[in-house]
XYZ file of C-alpha atoms in Angstrom:
403
model
C 75.588 129.301 85.502
C 76.607 129.472 89.085
C 75.464 126.527 91.225
C 74.960 126.988 94.878
C 74.909 124.270 97.495
C 73.091 121.299 96.018
C 71.901 119.626 99.241
C 69.664 121.524 101.788
C 71.763 122.743 104.561
C 70.372 121.176 107.720
C 71.419 123.645 110.290
C 71.096 126.998 108.634
C 67.739 127.648 110.287
C 69.245 127.289 113.628
C 72.133 129.649 112.707
C 69.881 132.424 111.801
C 67.613 132.487 114.640
C 69.763 135.152 116.430
C 69.214 137.425 113.321
C 65.514 137.125 113.493
C 65.341 137.781 117.320
C 66.890 141.098 116.785
C 63.898 142.438 115.266
C 62.210 142.263 118.757
C 62.965 145.595 120.541
C 61.341 148.714 119.192
C 59.927 149.667 115.812
C 57.029 148.040 114.253
C 57.173 144.923 116.401
C 56.000 147.073 119.392
C 52.722 147.381 117.484
C 49.817 145.023 118.023
C 47.932 143.814 115.059
C 44.185 143.389 116.085
C 42.531 140.129 114.832
C 39.903 141.882 112.890
C 42.757 143.163 110.475
C 43.385 139.692 109.201
C 42.027 139.112 105.610
C 39.899 136.042 106.229
C 38.908 135.401 102.675
C 40.389 136.337 99.293
C 39.695 139.795 97.926
C 37.376 138.471 95.160
C 35.081 137.114 97.756
C 34.772 140.444 99.775
C 35.060 142.810 96.754
C 35.017 142.915 92.928
C 38.349 140.922 92.246
C 41.623 139.846 93.417
C 43.054 143.038 92.619
C 40.510 144.760 94.825
C 42.959 145.459 97.764
C 44.735 148.545 98.997
C 48.090 149.698 98.213
C 50.282 151.449 100.898
C 53.054 153.221 99.424
C 56.044 154.224 101.233
C 58.790 156.442 99.821
C 61.196 156.741 102.568
C 59.091 158.060 105.416
C 56.488 159.415 103.244
C 53.439 157.338 102.995
C 50.441 157.533 100.715
C 47.387 155.553 100.134
C 46.069 154.007 96.855
C 44.035 151.219 95.185
C 46.411 148.306 94.148
C 44.994 149.089 90.458
C 46.913 152.336 90.794
C 50.335 150.611 90.781
C 51.169 151.511 87.301
C 51.082 155.300 88.410
C 53.414 154.395 91.073
C 56.240 153.022 88.656
C 58.050 154.280 85.756
C 58.977 153.109 82.318
C 62.151 151.088 82.676
C 61.513 149.816 86.170
C 61.799 146.061 86.523
C 59.414 143.928 88.489
C 61.050 140.722 89.640
C 58.344 137.932 90.024
C 58.389 134.627 91.464
C 57.040 131.893 89.244
C 56.795 129.159 91.727
C 53.299 127.405 91.786
C 51.609 126.721 95.019
C 51.260 122.966 95.825
C 48.264 121.419 97.682
C 50.782 120.740 100.526
C 48.460 119.778 103.549
C 47.531 116.120 103.798
C 45.533 114.481 106.529
C 47.132 111.328 108.078
C 47.132 109.089 111.153
C 49.951 108.741 113.613
C 48.902 105.661 115.411
C 45.355 106.638 116.598
C 46.238 110.420 116.533
C 44.962 112.432 113.554
C 47.567 114.703 112.214
C 47.871 116.952 109.187
C 51.131 116.937 107.309
C 52.450 119.996 105.754
C 54.821 119.026 103.036
C 57.535 121.695 102.951
C 60.519 121.040 100.987
C 61.945 118.127 99.047
C 65.618 117.475 99.783
C 68.195 116.201 97.236
C 67.994 112.891 98.657
C 64.393 112.355 97.933
C 63.215 112.918 101.678
C 60.824 115.708 102.485
C 60.987 118.286 105.271
C 57.548 118.028 106.798
C 55.671 119.727 109.649
C 53.116 117.672 111.616
C 50.115 119.795 112.866
C 47.047 118.996 114.911
C 43.558 119.534 113.465
C 41.806 122.291 115.617
C 38.361 120.877 114.513
C 37.542 124.210 112.548
C 39.359 123.188 109.360
C 42.810 124.570 110.377
C 45.479 123.242 112.607
C 47.453 123.966 115.726
C 51.349 123.661 116.115
C 52.577 120.252 117.161
C 56.106 119.052 118.019
C 57.451 116.603 115.378
C 58.763 113.191 116.021
C 59.699 110.834 117.480
C 62.316 109.320 115.119
C 60.606 106.134 113.463
C 57.181 107.402 113.931
C 55.028 106.446 110.921
C 52.092 108.484 109.454
C 49.444 106.596 107.258
C 47.852 108.588 104.422
C 44.692 107.613 102.475
C 45.417 105.296 99.593
C 47.994 103.229 101.502
C 50.862 105.700 101.270
C 52.771 107.013 104.247
C 55.834 108.407 105.744
C 58.457 107.846 108.369
C 60.088 110.454 110.380
C 63.789 110.103 110.422
C 65.362 113.125 112.231
C 64.748 116.858 113.046
C 65.660 119.272 110.224
C 67.802 121.328 112.709
C 69.186 120.411 116.280
C 67.760 123.656 117.408
C 64.085 122.871 116.887
C 61.596 120.079 116.512
C 59.001 121.754 114.192
C 60.419 120.327 111.051
C 61.635 116.766 110.406
C 63.121 114.870 107.579
C 60.836 112.106 106.453
C 61.019 109.218 103.954
C 57.714 109.123 102.050
C 56.414 105.779 101.082
C 54.515 105.738 97.783
C 53.611 103.290 94.842
C 50.961 101.498 96.806
C 47.139 101.397 96.016
C 45.765 104.875 95.302
C 48.889 106.544 94.466
C 49.704 105.502 90.937
C 53.387 104.930 89.852
C 54.827 106.268 93.237
C 54.067 109.856 92.159
C 54.387 112.402 94.814
C 52.547 114.925 92.852
C 49.688 112.458 92.541
C 49.565 111.970 96.384
C 49.325 115.782 96.656
C 46.741 116.349 93.904
C 44.566 113.367 95.135
C 44.663 113.973 98.961
C 46.225 117.380 99.516
C 44.759 120.962 99.920
C 46.470 124.273 100.348
C 47.827 125.198 103.879
C 45.371 127.087 105.802
C 45.957 128.837 109.059
C 43.350 129.817 111.585
C 42.965 133.386 110.685
C 40.991 132.418 107.621
C 37.429 131.456 107.499
C 37.416 128.259 105.417
C 39.270 126.100 102.927
C 39.730 127.788 99.435
C 40.478 126.056 96.102
C 44.121 125.686 94.971
C 43.377 128.255 92.263
C 42.990 130.986 94.887
C 46.599 130.299 95.860
C 47.875 130.662 92.515
C 49.378 133.919 91.107
C 49.087 134.947 87.608
C 52.870 134.303 87.235
C 52.766 130.719 88.568
C 54.282 128.165 86.204
C 54.260 124.461 86.991
C 57.710 123.032 87.347
C 58.624 120.116 85.106
C 59.474 117.991 88.170
C 56.424 118.820 90.148
C 58.216 121.100 92.531
C 56.443 124.169 93.982
C 55.804 126.225 96.944
C 54.304 124.996 100.333
C 52.830 128.467 100.821
C 51.892 130.967 98.235
C 54.172 133.744 97.042
C 51.369 135.974 98.000
C 52.681 139.427 97.142
C 51.739 138.688 93.538
C 48.385 137.484 94.180
C 46.512 140.811 93.304
C 48.137 140.938 90.003
C 45.631 140.433 87.096
C 46.312 139.822 83.392
C 44.809 143.245 82.709
C 47.146 144.946 85.104
C 50.292 143.132 83.847
C 49.301 144.241 80.373
C 48.829 147.818 81.491
C 52.286 147.822 83.220
C 53.908 146.488 79.960
C 52.117 148.998 77.988
C 53.811 151.652 80.143
C 57.398 150.340 79.814
C 57.604 148.377 83.083
C 59.404 145.240 82.537
C 59.077 141.681 84.161
C 61.988 139.375 85.199
C 61.136 135.882 86.445
C 62.922 134.235 89.303
C 61.947 130.860 90.994
C 62.008 130.195 94.835
C 60.012 127.387 96.184
C 58.846 128.541 99.495
C 58.640 126.149 102.529
C 56.183 126.062 105.404
C 56.240 129.341 107.452
C 56.549 129.292 111.185
C 53.092 130.711 111.647
C 53.303 130.810 115.383
C 56.969 131.214 116.371
C 58.296 133.150 113.462
C 61.562 131.546 112.696
C 63.698 132.900 109.903
C 63.242 131.210 106.713
C 65.443 128.120 106.384
C 67.159 127.126 102.957
C 64.923 127.021 99.978
C 65.448 126.060 96.341
C 65.761 128.923 93.971
C 66.860 129.805 90.485
C 67.729 133.102 88.894
C 67.871 132.567 85.031
C 70.546 134.073 82.837
C 67.905 136.144 81.055
C 66.701 137.756 84.366
C 70.365 138.366 85.354
C 71.060 140.234 82.031
C 67.867 142.218 82.286
C 68.362 143.328 85.881
C 72.077 144.401 85.239
C 71.244 146.162 82.037
C 68.425 148.068 83.776
C 70.696 149.178 86.600
C 73.413 150.325 84.414
C 71.032 152.317 82.188
C 69.468 153.812 85.239
C 72.761 154.916 86.652
C 73.718 156.538 83.528
C 70.329 158.250 83.020
C 70.178 159.445 86.485
C 73.575 161.079 86.557
C 72.725 162.937 83.252
C 69.199 163.843 84.635
C 70.773 165.204 87.832
C 73.100 167.486 85.763
C 70.169 168.649 83.559
C 67.418 168.667 86.073
C 65.278 166.361 84.026
C 62.769 163.851 85.276
C 64.203 160.856 87.232
C 64.698 157.805 84.988
C 63.149 154.334 85.704
C 65.314 151.278 85.974
C 64.623 150.533 89.662
C 64.548 146.949 90.602
C 61.398 146.283 92.486
C 60.909 142.689 93.945
C 57.421 141.313 94.053
C 57.443 139.523 97.376
C 60.370 138.544 99.976
C 60.953 135.407 98.160
C 62.025 137.338 94.951
C 64.500 139.380 97.307
C 65.807 136.345 98.565
C 66.468 134.782 95.214
C 67.849 137.756 93.430
C 70.035 138.812 96.252
C 71.361 135.236 96.451
C 72.606 135.582 92.928
C 74.283 139.034 93.512
C 77.916 139.172 94.146
C 79.675 141.749 96.401
C 79.960 143.946 93.338
C 76.130 144.007 92.888
C 76.256 142.186 89.651
C 73.570 139.513 89.372
C 74.657 136.158 87.925
C 72.643 133.261 86.846
C 72.406 130.879 89.752
C 70.477 127.884 91.009
C 70.467 125.639 93.866
C 69.737 126.240 97.737
C 69.926 129.699 99.391
C 70.176 130.112 103.186
C 70.435 133.918 102.732
C 68.624 135.908 105.292
C 68.569 139.471 104.382
C 69.178 141.903 107.511
C 69.810 145.643 107.987
C 73.535 144.727 108.585
C 73.895 142.777 105.441
C 71.728 145.134 103.291
C 70.627 144.714 99.838
C 72.929 144.982 96.726
C 70.379 144.926 93.875
C 66.836 145.397 95.075
C 65.659 149.123 95.165
C 62.105 148.523 96.122
C 59.666 145.849 97.316
C 56.096 144.881 96.989
C 55.008 142.768 99.980
C 52.073 142.106 102.195
C 51.977 143.229 105.851
C 53.719 141.058 108.115
C 53.209 140.171 111.868
C 55.359 142.457 114.269
C 57.486 139.537 115.211
C 58.114 138.178 111.648
C 61.610 137.850 110.688
C 60.658 139.381 107.240
C 60.628 142.796 108.650
C 64.490 142.751 108.917
C 64.339 142.518 105.166
C 62.056 145.367 104.819
C 64.292 147.262 107.222
C 67.336 146.611 105.125
C 65.596 148.067 102.198
C 63.945 151.310 103.576
C 65.250 151.702 107.207
C 63.702 151.544 110.622
C 62.179 154.993 110.697
C 60.399 154.536 107.478
C 59.094 151.080 108.370
C 57.768 152.282 111.731
C 55.881 155.216 109.956
C 54.366 152.822 107.432
C 53.222 150.145 109.953
C 51.642 152.741 112.210
C 49.914 154.112 109.246
C 48.742 150.756 108.046
C 47.212 150.117 111.513
C 45.646 153.500 111.764
C 44.076 153.203 108.292
C 42.936 149.620 109.017
C 44.893 147.693 106.378
C 44.471 144.045 106.088
C 47.178 141.522 106.962
C 48.177 138.131 105.788
C 48.142 136.457 102.244
C 44.767 137.671 101.075
C 45.263 141.032 102.606
C 46.582 144.439 101.442
C 49.900 145.289 99.776
C 52.761 147.535 100.752
C 55.134 149.260 98.016
C 58.197 150.172 99.514
C 60.517 152.394 97.647
C 63.646 154.487 98.734
C 63.433 158.158 99.361
C 65.121 159.512 96.162
C 65.843 162.784 97.674
C 68.055 161.131 100.170
C 69.404 158.449 97.748
C 69.672 160.628 94.586
C 72.112 158.408 92.754
C 70.313 155.213 93.736
C 68.180 153.540 90.876
């Protein structure tokens, strides 16, 4: 198994800001998403179930509109869905910084036991507003006697995230267990576009699997949220395969849209084998089908969520072969870097300034992305983690040999 860097790089977020800023001119970032297009509650509270969302399908610049339950009809036998199994943590904890009320978002645990945290200000409506971190040495008190001390900014380029030493093992937090602190006093991170707090179960996907060490994601890998057991069974029945990866997401920069900073990931050997085998079989079958005019084969690698793209592409070499890997990844997928493995992506709809749009553009191209987001706005799709889903596939008439 290939091992990536074992300690979270501290300056990678700053080094990637330039790449994120390049999304600004033109394209979908020129669009404005009205507030009323924010999904404010989970689909099951406004419809009939968590799969009761819409599915925007892009095949190159061609766009079609579907229900998410029609996903099996959009895929083929032999296609591989790469899913993130990271479970969501109750990562938001109320605390006191002196006499100031704060909400601490626990983002990522470093190899030295410290946590990357974001301090937020309660907005009086159950959500929070951004707040600069620091100063160094500042101490936050939690219920039950636990607390943390801020030590240094995560990156010299910003003051949003800080490394903090967490103090546990006092009354109320049995055995110095960080998981116990979050379970007893934490709740899922919530942003202002939602109406109210939701239970942690609303933030778990059907693929979520608890890590033995209690690790997980600060924010839900939300592209997989609409999947149900029944839909997974139907996809399996039709010959669609599933390949698990793990990437523990950190706290998003909800207001300033920074690129993602280094995150823990793992691509198991079984997943690497399955992806490589599917791609090899697809290329062979496609070449044969083009000669004989037969129906295009499956074997496309479709990532469920940008986190799955980041994990899988981090494990791919220049030759496009995926190898088992684990550790930290600071990869930011841009159109210039491109993708080596992923043929398609299931993802939510992103803010016009979001750095994730660069990844989408790397898969489908700027023109196709413009067309899709224009259609999404025109047809009133819903944004954010409880919203609608976008399936991005390449135009196979333009890329006839691509699986």
